[in-house]
Each structure stands twice: as structure tokens, then as C-alpha cells.
Short mmCIF file of C-alpha atoms and ligand atoms in Angstrom, two decimals:
data_model
loop_
_atom_site.label_atom_id
_atom_site.label_comp_id
_atom_site.label_asym_id
_atom_site.label_seq_id
_atom_site.Cartn_x
_atom_site.Cartn_y
_atom_site.Cartn_z
CA MET A 1 -2.34 -28.00 14.35
CA ILE A 2 -4.49 -25.47 12.54
CA GLN A 3 -2.43 -23.38 10.15
CA ARG A 4 -3.14 -20.07 8.50
CA PRO A 5 -4.58 -20.29 4.97
CA ARG A 6 -2.07 -20.37 2.11
CA GLY A 7 -1.04 -16.96 0.90
CA THR A 8 -1.82 -15.20 4.19
CA ARG A 9 0.68 -13.94 6.72
CA ASP A 10 0.98 -13.23 10.41
CA LEU A 11 2.48 -9.83 10.90
CA LEU A 12 4.55 -9.99 14.06
CA PRO A 13 6.60 -7.50 16.05
CA PRO A 14 9.10 -6.10 15.35
CA ASP A 15 8.11 -6.22 11.64
CA SER A 16 4.76 -4.63 12.45
CA ARG A 17 6.75 -1.49 13.32
CA LEU A 18 7.84 -1.25 9.68
CA TRP A 19 4.22 -1.37 8.58
CA GLN A 20 3.26 1.25 11.13
CA GLY A 21 6.11 3.49 10.00
CA VAL A 22 5.05 3.16 6.36
CA GLU A 23 1.40 3.83 7.19
CA ASP A 24 2.25 6.85 9.36
CA ALA A 25 4.27 8.28 6.46
CA ALA A 26 1.39 7.64 4.02
CA ARG A 27 -1.10 9.40 6.29
CA GLU A 28 1.25 12.33 6.77
CA VAL A 29 2.16 12.82 3.12
CA PHE A 30 -1.30 12.22 1.65
CA SER A 31 -3.05 14.44 4.16
CA ALA A 32 -0.46 17.15 3.46
CA PHE A 33 -1.74 16.99 -0.14
CA GLY A 34 -5.29 17.52 1.13
CA ALA A 35 -6.46 13.89 1.12
CA GLU A 36 -8.69 12.35 3.75
CA GLU A 37 -9.16 8.74 4.68
CA ILE A 38 -11.99 6.59 3.36
CA ARG A 39 -12.82 3.16 4.79
CA THR A 40 -15.10 0.97 2.76
CA PRO A 41 -16.21 -2.62 3.48
CA VAL A 42 -13.83 -5.50 2.95
CA PHE A 43 -16.56 -7.35 1.06
CA GLU A 44 -18.89 -5.99 -1.59
CA ALA A 45 -21.51 -7.28 -4.01
CA THR A 46 -19.72 -9.45 -6.59
CA GLU A 47 -21.32 -7.48 -9.40
CA LEU A 48 -19.38 -4.36 -8.40
CA PHE A 49 -16.07 -5.93 -9.41
CA VAL A 50 -17.47 -7.69 -12.46
CA ARG A 51 -18.73 -4.37 -13.79
CA SER A 52 -15.71 -2.23 -12.88
CA VAL A 53 -12.56 -4.34 -12.96
CA GLY A 54 -14.08 -6.25 -15.90
CA ASP A 55 -15.36 -9.79 -16.32
CA THR A 56 -12.61 -10.81 -18.74
CA THR A 57 -9.72 -9.69 -16.53
CA ASP A 58 -7.62 -12.22 -14.62
CA ILE A 59 -8.76 -10.71 -11.34
CA VAL A 60 -12.46 -11.36 -11.99
CA HIS A 61 -11.93 -14.42 -14.11
CA LYS A 62 -9.85 -16.46 -11.70
CA GLU A 63 -8.71 -14.57 -8.61
CA MET A 64 -11.78 -13.49 -6.66
CA TYR A 65 -12.88 -14.89 -3.33
CA THR A 66 -16.59 -15.10 -4.08
CA PHE A 67 -19.18 -16.72 -1.85
CA PRO A 68 -22.92 -16.72 -1.30
CA ASP A 69 -24.06 -15.36 2.05
CA ARG A 70 -26.80 -17.05 4.04
CA LYS A 71 -29.47 -15.44 1.92
CA GLY A 72 -27.80 -16.52 -1.30
CA ARG A 73 -26.44 -13.07 -2.29
CA SER A 74 -23.13 -13.26 -4.10
CA LEU A 75 -20.42 -11.39 -2.19
CA THR A 76 -16.72 -10.98 -2.93
CA LEU A 77 -13.77 -10.11 -0.73
CA ARG A 78 -12.47 -6.94 -2.38
CA PRO A 79 -9.59 -7.65 -4.78
CA GLU A 80 -8.92 -3.90 -5.04
CA ASN A 81 -10.49 -0.73 -3.72
CA THR A 82 -11.06 1.74 -6.55
CA ALA A 83 -14.39 0.05 -7.29
CA GLY A 84 -15.39 0.30 -3.61
CA VAL A 85 -14.50 3.99 -3.53
CA ALA A 86 -16.55 4.56 -6.70
CA ARG A 87 -19.50 2.68 -5.20
CA ALA A 88 -19.22 4.72 -2.00
CA TRP A 89 -19.11 7.93 -4.04
CA ILE A 90 -22.40 7.09 -5.71
CA GLU A 91 -24.12 5.65 -2.65
CA ASN A 92 -23.17 8.53 -0.33
CA ARG A 93 -23.85 11.20 -2.95
CA LEU A 94 -20.35 12.60 -2.60
CA HIS A 95 -21.08 14.46 -5.79
CA ASP A 96 -22.94 16.98 -3.64
CA ARG A 97 -19.71 17.94 -1.89
CA SER A 98 -17.21 20.35 -3.38
CA HIS A 99 -14.82 18.83 -5.90
CA PRO A 100 -12.36 17.40 -6.25
CA LEU A 101 -12.23 15.02 -3.33
CA ARG A 102 -8.90 13.45 -2.46
CA LEU A 103 -9.28 10.15 -0.66
CA TYR A 104 -6.73 7.69 0.63
CA TYR A 105 -7.09 4.19 2.06
CA ILE A 106 -4.95 1.57 3.71
CA GLY A 107 -6.26 -1.94 4.08
CA PRO A 108 -6.39 -5.60 3.10
CA MET A 109 -7.32 -6.88 -0.36
CA PHE A 110 -7.84 -10.48 -1.44
CA ARG A 111 -6.89 -12.33 -4.61
CA TYR A 112 -6.69 -16.03 -5.20
CA GLU A 113 -3.23 -15.90 -6.77
CA ARG A 114 -0.83 -18.68 -7.62
CA MET A 115 1.85 -18.72 -4.94
CA GLN A 116 5.02 -16.85 -5.90
CA ALA A 117 7.40 -14.45 -4.20
CA GLY A 118 5.65 -11.16 -3.49
CA ARG A 119 2.19 -12.56 -4.23
CA TYR A 120 -0.19 -13.08 -1.38
CA ARG A 121 -3.84 -14.01 -1.19
CA GLN A 122 -4.41 -11.42 1.49
CA PHE A 123 -2.25 -8.36 0.91
CA ALA A 124 -2.49 -4.71 1.87
CA GLN A 125 -2.77 -1.71 -0.40
CA ILE A 126 -2.11 1.93 0.29
CA GLY A 127 -4.12 3.93 -2.22
CA LEU A 128 -4.88 7.50 -3.17
CA GLU A 129 -7.67 8.69 -5.48
CA ILE A 130 -8.62 12.15 -6.73
CA LEU A 131 -12.24 12.23 -7.82
CA GLY A 132 -13.90 15.08 -9.66
CA ALA A 133 -11.00 16.51 -11.69
CA ASP A 134 -10.18 15.58 -15.28
CA THR A 135 -7.12 17.76 -15.86
CA PRO A 136 -3.58 16.51 -16.49
CA LEU A 137 -2.67 18.55 -13.42
CA ALA A 138 -4.71 16.14 -11.29
CA ASP A 139 -2.80 13.13 -12.70
CA ALA A 140 0.47 14.93 -12.07
CA GLU A 141 -0.57 15.76 -8.52
CA VAL A 142 -1.36 12.13 -7.80
CA LEU A 143 2.03 11.14 -9.18
CA LEU A 144 3.75 13.86 -7.20
CA ALA A 145 2.09 12.66 -3.96
CA LEU A 146 3.27 9.14 -4.83
CA ALA A 147 6.82 10.32 -5.53
CA GLU A 148 6.91 12.39 -2.32
CA PHE A 149 5.67 9.43 -0.29
CA LEU A 150 8.32 7.13 -1.77
CA ALA A 151 10.98 9.80 -1.17
CA ARG A 152 9.84 10.12 2.46
CA LEU A 153 10.61 6.42 2.85
CA GLY A 154 14.06 7.04 1.40
CA PHE A 155 13.65 5.43 -2.03
CA ASP A 156 15.87 6.93 -4.70
CA ASP A 157 15.88 4.20 -7.35
CA LEU A 158 12.22 4.02 -8.39
CA VAL A 159 10.96 5.06 -11.80
CA ILE A 160 7.36 5.64 -12.88
CA HIS A 161 6.48 3.77 -16.07
CA LEU A 162 3.79 5.72 -17.86
CA ASN A 163 1.60 5.13 -20.89
CA ASN A 164 -1.37 6.54 -22.75
CA LEU A 165 -4.19 4.02 -22.97
CA GLY A 166 -6.30 6.30 -25.16
CA ASP A 167 -10.02 6.84 -24.79
CA PRO A 168 -12.49 3.92 -24.86
CA GLU A 169 -13.33 4.69 -28.50
CA ASP A 170 -9.62 4.42 -29.40
CA ARG A 171 -9.53 1.13 -27.59
CA GLU A 172 -11.99 -0.41 -30.04
CA ARG A 173 -9.74 0.54 -32.94
CA TYR A 174 -6.71 -0.71 -31.06
CA THR A 175 -8.40 -4.00 -30.28
CA ALA A 176 -8.80 -4.56 -34.01
CA VAL A 177 -5.10 -3.78 -34.54
CA ILE A 178 -4.07 -6.31 -31.89
CA ARG A 179 -6.30 -9.01 -33.40
CA GLU A 180 -4.97 -8.30 -36.86
CA THR A 181 -1.34 -8.49 -35.71
CA LEU A 182 -1.63 -11.53 -33.49
CA SER A 183 -4.26 -13.73 -35.13
CA PRO A 184 -1.75 -15.31 -37.53
CA GLN A 185 0.34 -16.35 -34.47
CA ARG A 186 -2.65 -17.45 -32.45
CA SER A 187 -1.48 -21.01 -31.82
CA SER A 188 1.86 -19.77 -30.43
CA LEU A 189 0.14 -17.76 -27.70
CA CYS A 190 -0.48 -19.27 -24.27
CA ALA A 191 -3.94 -20.73 -23.65
CA ASP A 192 -4.99 -17.70 -21.62
CA CYS A 193 -3.95 -15.32 -24.40
CA GLN A 194 -5.84 -17.32 -27.01
CA ARG A 195 -8.94 -16.70 -24.90
CA ARG A 196 -7.90 -13.06 -24.35
CA LEU A 197 -7.56 -12.52 -28.09
CA ASP A 198 -11.27 -13.28 -28.40
CA GLU A 199 -12.55 -11.67 -25.24
CA ASN A 200 -10.25 -8.74 -24.45
CA PRO A 201 -7.20 -8.50 -26.75
CA LEU A 202 -5.67 -5.64 -24.74
CA ARG A 203 -4.96 -8.12 -21.95
CA VAL A 204 -2.54 -10.03 -24.22
CA LEU A 205 -0.13 -7.11 -23.87
CA ASP A 206 -0.20 -7.63 -20.10
CA CYS A 207 0.71 -11.34 -20.24
CA LYS A 208 3.84 -12.31 -18.35
CA VAL A 209 4.61 -15.41 -20.45
CA PRO A 210 7.87 -14.61 -22.33
CA ARG A 211 6.65 -16.06 -25.68
CA CYS A 212 3.50 -13.93 -25.54
CA GLN A 213 5.58 -10.86 -24.69
CA GLU A 214 7.80 -11.52 -27.72
CA LEU A 215 4.81 -11.78 -30.04
CA ALA A 216 3.14 -8.75 -28.48
CA ALA A 217 6.23 -6.68 -29.30
CA ALA A 218 5.00 -6.63 -32.92
CA VAL A 219 1.81 -4.79 -31.93
CA PRO A 220 2.07 -1.02 -32.52
CA ALA A 221 1.97 1.22 -29.44
CA ILE A 222 -1.51 2.26 -28.37
CA ASP A 223 -0.40 5.87 -28.36
CA ASP A 224 -0.09 5.63 -32.16
CA VAL A 225 -3.80 5.00 -32.60
CA ALA A 226 -5.03 7.09 -29.64
CA SER A 227 -7.01 10.31 -30.00
CA ALA A 228 -5.13 13.61 -30.11
CA ALA A 229 -6.94 14.68 -26.92
CA SER A 230 -5.68 11.68 -24.96
CA ARG A 231 -2.17 12.13 -26.35
CA ASP A 232 -2.15 15.79 -25.35
CA HIS A 233 -3.41 14.81 -21.92
CA VAL A 234 -0.67 12.31 -21.19
CA ASN A 235 2.01 14.52 -22.76
CA ALA A 236 0.93 17.30 -20.40
CA VAL A 237 1.22 14.93 -17.42
CA GLU A 238 4.70 13.99 -18.56
CA GLU A 239 5.66 17.63 -18.96
CA GLN A 240 4.70 18.28 -15.34
CA LEU A 241 6.76 15.31 -14.17
CA ARG A 242 9.73 16.68 -16.09
CA ARG A 243 9.35 20.08 -14.45
CA LEU A 244 9.18 18.44 -11.04
CA GLY A 245 12.12 16.15 -11.70
CA VAL A 246 10.03 13.05 -10.93
CA ALA A 247 11.79 10.06 -12.52
CA HIS A 248 9.63 8.52 -15.25
CA VAL A 249 9.78 6.73 -18.62
CA ARG A 250 7.29 5.98 -21.37
CA ALA A 251 6.27 2.33 -21.44
CA PRO A 252 4.42 2.01 -24.77
CA ARG A 253 3.03 -1.45 -24.01
CA LEU A 254 1.87 -0.86 -20.46
CA VAL A 255 -1.87 -1.61 -20.32
CA ARG A 256 -2.57 -2.64 -16.69
CA GLY A 257 -4.78 -5.56 -15.65
CA LEU A 258 -8.05 -3.74 -14.95
CA ASP A 259 -10.64 -2.54 -17.47
CA TYR A 260 -11.65 0.83 -16.05
CA TYR A 261 -8.60 2.82 -17.15
CA LEU A 262 -8.31 5.36 -19.94
CA ARG A 263 -5.63 7.87 -20.93
CA THR A 264 -2.95 7.91 -18.21
CA VAL A 265 -1.80 4.57 -16.80
CA PHE A 266 1.32 3.98 -14.78
CA GLU A 267 3.27 1.48 -12.70
CA VAL A 268 6.27 1.61 -10.43
CA VAL A 269 8.66 -1.34 -10.37
CA SER A 270 11.55 -1.77 -8.01
CA PRO A 271 14.90 -3.01 -9.32
CA ARG A 272 15.00 -5.16 -6.17
CA LEU A 273 11.74 -6.96 -6.92
CA GLY A 274 12.16 -7.83 -10.60
CA ALA A 275 10.16 -6.52 -13.54
CA ASN A 276 7.10 -8.72 -13.00
CA THR A 277 6.53 -7.73 -9.40
CA VAL A 278 4.92 -4.34 -9.57
CA LEU A 279 5.12 -2.12 -6.52
CA CYS A 280 2.41 0.32 -7.46
CA GLY A 281 -0.16 0.67 -10.21
CA GLY A 282 -2.66 3.31 -11.15
CA GLY A 283 -4.22 5.53 -13.74
CA ARG A 284 -7.21 7.55 -14.84
CA TYR A 285 -10.77 6.16 -14.82
CA ASP A 286 -13.17 8.88 -16.00
CA ARG A 287 -16.00 6.50 -16.91
CA LEU A 288 -15.95 4.21 -13.88
CA ILE A 289 -18.49 6.03 -11.74
CA SER A 290 -20.90 6.64 -14.62
CA ASP A 291 -20.52 3.01 -15.78
CA LEU A 292 -21.62 1.97 -12.30
CA GLY A 293 -24.77 4.08 -12.63
CA GLY A 294 -23.52 7.28 -11.00
CA PRO A 295 -22.93 10.76 -12.38
CA VAL A 296 -20.08 11.49 -14.77
CA VAL A 297 -17.17 11.98 -12.36
CA PRO A 298 -13.59 11.66 -13.54
CA GLY A 299 -11.00 10.05 -11.31
CA VAL A 300 -7.33 9.21 -11.11
CA GLY A 301 -5.35 7.32 -8.50
CA PHE A 302 -3.01 4.53 -7.58
CA ALA A 303 -2.50 1.71 -5.11
CA ILE A 304 0.80 0.54 -3.68
CA GLY A 305 1.28 -3.07 -2.58
CA GLU A 306 2.29 -2.59 1.04
CA ASP A 307 3.70 -6.10 1.48
CA ARG A 308 6.05 -5.54 -1.44
CA LEU A 309 6.89 -2.01 -0.34
CA VAL A 310 7.93 -3.21 3.12
CA GLU A 311 10.08 -5.92 1.53
CA VAL A 312 12.25 -3.36 -0.27
CA LEU A 313 12.24 -0.53 2.28
CA PRO A 314 15.50 1.44 2.30
CA GLU A 315 17.79 0.52 5.18
CA ALA A 316 17.78 3.92 6.89
CA PHE A 317 13.99 4.02 7.16
CA ARG A 318 13.93 0.39 8.24
CA SER A 319 16.32 0.88 11.14
CA ARG A 320 14.62 4.07 12.26
CA ALA A 321 11.25 2.33 12.26
CA LEU A 322 12.58 -0.74 14.05
CA ALA A 323 14.21 1.27 16.82
CA SER A 324 11.82 1.37 19.71
CA PRO A 325 13.55 2.86 22.77
CA ARG A 326 11.80 2.20 26.08
CA LEU A 327 12.70 2.73 29.69
CA TYR A 328 12.81 -0.68 31.37
CA LEU A 329 11.54 -0.19 34.92
CA VAL A 330 12.73 -2.93 37.26
CA PRO A 331 11.21 -2.91 40.77
CA LEU A 332 13.05 -5.02 43.34
CA GLY A 333 10.88 -6.31 46.20
CA THR A 334 7.23 -6.06 47.11
CA ALA A 335 7.12 -2.41 48.18
CA ALA A 336 8.86 -1.27 44.98
CA ALA A 337 6.57 -3.43 42.86
CA ALA A 338 3.55 -1.82 44.54
CA ARG A 339 4.85 1.66 43.65
CA SER A 340 6.05 0.80 40.15
CA LEU A 341 2.74 1.12 38.29
CA GLU A 342 2.25 4.66 39.59
CA LEU A 343 5.68 5.60 38.32
CA ALA A 344 4.96 3.95 34.97
CA ARG A 345 1.70 5.90 34.72
CA ASP A 346 3.32 9.24 35.53
CA TRP A 347 6.20 8.71 33.14
CA VAL A 348 3.95 7.51 30.33
CA ARG A 349 1.81 10.60 30.85
CA ALA A 350 4.99 12.69 30.55
CA GLY A 351 5.85 11.01 27.24
CA VAL A 352 8.31 8.33 28.36
CA PRO A 353 7.69 4.88 26.86
CA VAL A 354 7.96 2.46 29.77
CA GLU A 355 8.31 -1.27 29.86
CA LEU A 356 7.57 -2.50 33.35
CA GLU A 357 9.23 -5.67 34.63
CA VAL A 358 6.13 -7.60 35.72
CA SER A 359 7.61 -11.09 35.94
CA GLY A 360 9.53 -10.47 39.18
CA ARG A 361 13.00 -10.92 37.66
CA SER A 362 15.99 -10.36 39.90
CA LEU A 363 18.28 -7.44 39.01
CA LYS A 364 20.77 -9.82 37.44
CA ALA A 365 18.15 -11.58 35.34
CA ALA A 366 16.59 -8.23 34.37
CA LEU A 367 19.93 -6.86 33.16
CA ARG A 368 20.54 -10.02 31.16
CA ARG A 369 17.17 -9.59 29.52
CA ALA A 370 17.77 -5.87 28.85
CA ASP A 371 20.99 -6.78 27.11
CA LYS A 372 19.36 -9.51 25.03
CA ASP A 373 16.37 -7.40 23.95
CA GLY A 374 18.27 -4.18 23.33
CA LEU A 375 16.62 -2.27 26.19
CA ALA A 376 19.38 0.26 26.60
CA PHE A 377 17.89 2.24 29.48
CA VAL A 378 17.01 0.64 32.80
CA ALA A 379 15.36 2.26 35.82
CA ILE A 380 16.07 0.33 38.99
CA LEU A 381 13.77 0.80 41.97
CA GLY A 382 15.01 -0.93 45.13
CA ASP A 383 14.14 -0.27 48.79
CA ASP A 384 16.92 2.26 48.94
CA GLU A 385 15.65 4.27 46.00
CA LEU A 386 12.09 3.98 47.23
CA GLN A 387 13.02 5.58 50.56
CA ALA A 388 14.90 8.41 48.85
CA GLY A 389 12.24 9.12 46.16
CA VAL A 390 14.72 8.38 43.37
CA VAL A 391 15.48 5.69 40.82
CA SER A 392 18.86 4.44 39.62
CA LEU A 393 18.97 5.08 35.90
CA ARG A 394 21.39 2.95 33.96
CA ASP A 395 22.46 3.70 30.40
CA LEU A 396 23.76 0.34 29.22
CA ALA A 397 25.33 1.69 26.04
CA ARG A 398 27.44 4.26 27.88
CA GLY A 399 27.93 2.09 30.95
CA GLU A 400 26.77 4.88 33.24
CA GLN A 401 24.46 4.87 36.24
CA GLU A 402 23.05 7.80 38.21
CA ARG A 403 20.35 8.40 40.81
CA VAL A 404 17.63 10.72 39.59
CA ALA A 405 14.58 12.05 41.46
CA VAL A 406 11.41 10.29 40.28
CA ALA A 407 10.01 13.57 38.93
CA GLY A 408 13.22 14.23 36.99
CA VAL A 409 13.02 11.02 34.95
CA PRO A 410 11.11 12.49 31.97
CA ALA A 411 13.74 15.25 31.56
CA TRP A 412 16.54 12.66 31.83
CA TRP A 413 14.82 10.53 29.19
CA GLN A 414 14.33 13.42 26.77
CA GLY A 415 18.01 14.28 27.18
CA ARG A 416 19.00 10.76 26.17
CA GLN A 417 16.78 10.73 23.09
CA ALA A 418 18.10 13.99 21.64
P1 LIG B 501 -3.31 -3.34 -9.14
O1 LIG B 501 -2.17 -3.10 -10.07
O2 LIG B 501 -4.18 -4.49 -9.41
O3 LIG B 501 -4.14 -1.99 -9.14
O4 LIG B 501 -2.75 -3.45 -7.68
C1 LIG B 501 -1.95 -2.42 -7.12
C2 LIG B 501 -0.78 -3.01 -6.38
O5 LIG B 501 -1.23 -3.96 -5.40
C3 LIG B 501 0.17 -3.83 -7.24
O6 LIG B 501 1.06 -2.99 -7.93
C4 LIG B 501 0.86 -4.69 -6.22
O7 LIG B 501 1.93 -4.02 -5.61
C5 LIG B 501 -0.21 -4.92 -5.19
N1 LIG B 501 -0.73 -6.29 -5.34
C6 LIG B 501 -1.64 -6.72 -6.23
N2 LIG B 501 -1.86 -8.05 -6.08
C7 LIG B 501 -1.04 -8.46 -5.08
C8 LIG B 501 -0.79 -9.71 -4.44
N3 LIG B 501 -1.43 -10.82 -4.79
N4 LIG B 501 0.12 -9.77 -3.44
C9 LIG B 501 0.79 -8.65 -3.07
N5 LIG B 501 0.59 -7.44 -3.62
C10 LIG B 501 -0.32 -7.34 -4.62
C11 LIG B 501 -5.26 -1.79 -8.37
O8 LIG B 501 -5.61 -2.51 -7.49
C12 LIG B 501 -5.95 -0.47 -8.67
N6 LIG B 501 -7.13 -0.38 -7.80
C13 LIG B 501 -5.00 0.68 -8.43
C14 LIG B 501 -5.65 2.01 -8.67
C15 LIG B 501 -6.09 2.88 -7.74
N7 LIG B 501 -5.93 2.54 -9.84
C16 LIG B 501 -6.51 3.69 -9.68
N8 LIG B 501 -6.62 3.91 -8.40
#
């Protein structure tokens, strides 16, 4: 039997309803903050990610699905989407539109990850980016939209971990500080971190190996060597979060795993997922678009891992999203079956979700099935009902049955849903 590739998933009903519920909420909340959807290709030129995410990051170094197409061009399944949005900005001359532009996206990303809980090779992200504004207010707005979205899903235990990554010039100084602090312990670092110490020392602070984390604790916080401007920026973001009552803490060693960030960086972890399974990550990236050859356009945004988000959805949202009331229409006999599709059409047009019994089940078998599948409302259409222009509506939960004129069914249904 052919099986799905490792690290991919089949999303089946009823779980797909949870994903739909989450995505509906994201669209609602983000568009209420003035964002519009952007859809970019699932694959891009490999160079895009090498130049934006960074060629010494884990993502580019060992996690990309890269392949030559038939003409030998190197393409990569997108491991993230900020780079794609930046590329689209340049290519479509979005600079000519009025700024800032708020863009959101929902879609699959691909990383060749080692298999662990919460890590998939195809996973979905829900992201929001504000391009064209460099103020702390823009960062705070992005974080507010994130907090409002999470609150809409019913989360009340999530905290934003926030740090100042400084400006790129500060980073050079900081890199020297990291090398100085950690070089004497070099041989105690994991093999990856020994390489990182040469290529991109900042990444050592992001290592999940406990021994590396212990050693990294001796490195001073980046905020201590950062420019006054970047410190003021992130302090102003924090001040806004305080005013808004958005739960947040400073995480002095948070550096994120992508190279394009500066100043504000943040992550959200869920107590239910463990500290190493991040639910959402983001930050500011004012040089990304210009580094890719475009104009100087600042940006800030985040992406939430949808797979992980769905895993820890609060119970109330989960049960609301899973509930899918339908009217189960059971025609008995040939004449009723012939009429049933018309009724289904009329009721659907009037806003009643209908599930038509198309397998020819007997009334007894249909009721057994309704019970098993939680179809609490059944419309029975026998010869009798057909003659009288009515249906027998049964409410299984209340144990009631009444005959209702065919045209009165939508009103009856609305009454039951209130
Ligand atoms: P990232 O931290 O690499 O940031 O990914 C964002 C989120 O995607 C993670 O916090 C996690 O929830 C989810 N994620 C990442 N890899 C996996 C995986 N293998 N399986 C399941 N979920 C995963 C970015 O991608 C940036 N583009 C975020 C951003 C947007 N920054 C600014 N704007």
C-alpha cells in the first residue's frame, strides 16, 4: 500500500472543522485590523530563502525541500512565507500603493525536520505582516492583532516572549561578544554549535541542546550591547503592550532561527506544548526587502503554526467548531425519494443545512444512524406526509415529533438553533 510521506498528515472530518473554525477566526480578526489576504506560490527560487532566511540557519542548511525543475532551475518548497511576501512586494511594485499594507496568509509550508511531536514536514502557518511602517506602534498593532486572535479562540494562558535583537550593526558587536564568551568552551558545545560559532554565533543562543543552553547563559543579553534607538523602540512596544494588558515578558536570550530580524523579536509558547515547541514566532525585518534588491521598506509580522494551534485549542472553541447541526431528511419510498432533492434544495436555499438520506435506509435503520452520528434532527417524508405537503420533524434530543408544512421547515429549524 502506498503511504503518505513521513511528516505529512491527512486532515479528516471532523477535525477539518477545527481548522476551518480557526481560519475563519483569523480572517475575521485580521481583516478587522485592516489586513487583506495575499497568496504567493508554494515554491520559489531557492535563492530567495538563502538570501532572506540566511544560508547558515538550520532552515536553509538542513531543512529545505530543494529540487531542480526540468530546466535545471533550483526551486524550493517554501519553508516560511515572509520571504515570499517580500519577493511579491518587490515584483508587484506594491511600493506604489499607499502604505502601510497589512497582509495575511494561511497555507502550507515545508521543512525537512527530524520527526518529533508537533513537528511536521508539511505544516500550515497563519501569518500577518505589516509592510511600510517602522514605528513601535506598528509592532504593537501586530501583537495586538495576534493577542485578539488568540483571545477569540478562547486562549487565556499564553504569554508573548519579547526581545530586542538590536540593529544589524549591533549584531556584529554582539557576535564578537558571543565568540569571546563561548570560544573557551568550544569543545563542550554540540557539533552544530561549533559550526555556528564560526558561521553565525547568534544561532548558538537558539540551540535546544541543554548543555549549549547552559553555556549560552553566560553570554550577556543582546539588549546590553544594542543601540539606544533599538532599545527605545522595543521599550516603546512593551509600553503599548502594558497599556493594552497584553500578557508579555522579556526573554533576553530570544534570537529566533531566521536571519532577517532586527529590533523586536517575539515568540508565543503554550504551557501545554512545552518550551521547545513554539506556537508563534515573529519580529521586525526592516532590511529584508532592500536586501532582496527592492526599495527600503520596513516590515513586522508573525506566523502561527496552525497544526500546533489546533492541538491546544481551548475546549469551548473546540466543541463549538465540532458541532455541525444538520437536518437529516429521510424519504421513505420512491415517490418521496423523487421529491426529496427539491425539498433539500429549497431548505438549503433558506439556510437549513440538510443531509439527505441517499442510501435508501429504512426508517429504523435511518434512526439508528442518526443516533450513532449525532444527527439530532430528522425530517421524515413518507407517502402520508407527501400527500399532505408536510414532513414529520423529530427532535431526538427532546424526544418530540411534529408534522410541519414543508414551507415552515426553515422557521422550525431556526427556532431549534436559537
Ligand atoms: P518560524 O518561527 O520559523 O517563523 O515559524 C513560525 C511558526 O511555524 C512556529 O512558531 C511554529 O509554530 C510553526 N512551525 C515551524 N516549523 C514547524 C514544523 N516543522 N511543524 C509544525 N509547525 C512548525 C517564520 O516562519 C517567520 N516567517 C515568521 C514571521 C512572519 N516573522 C515575521 N513575519
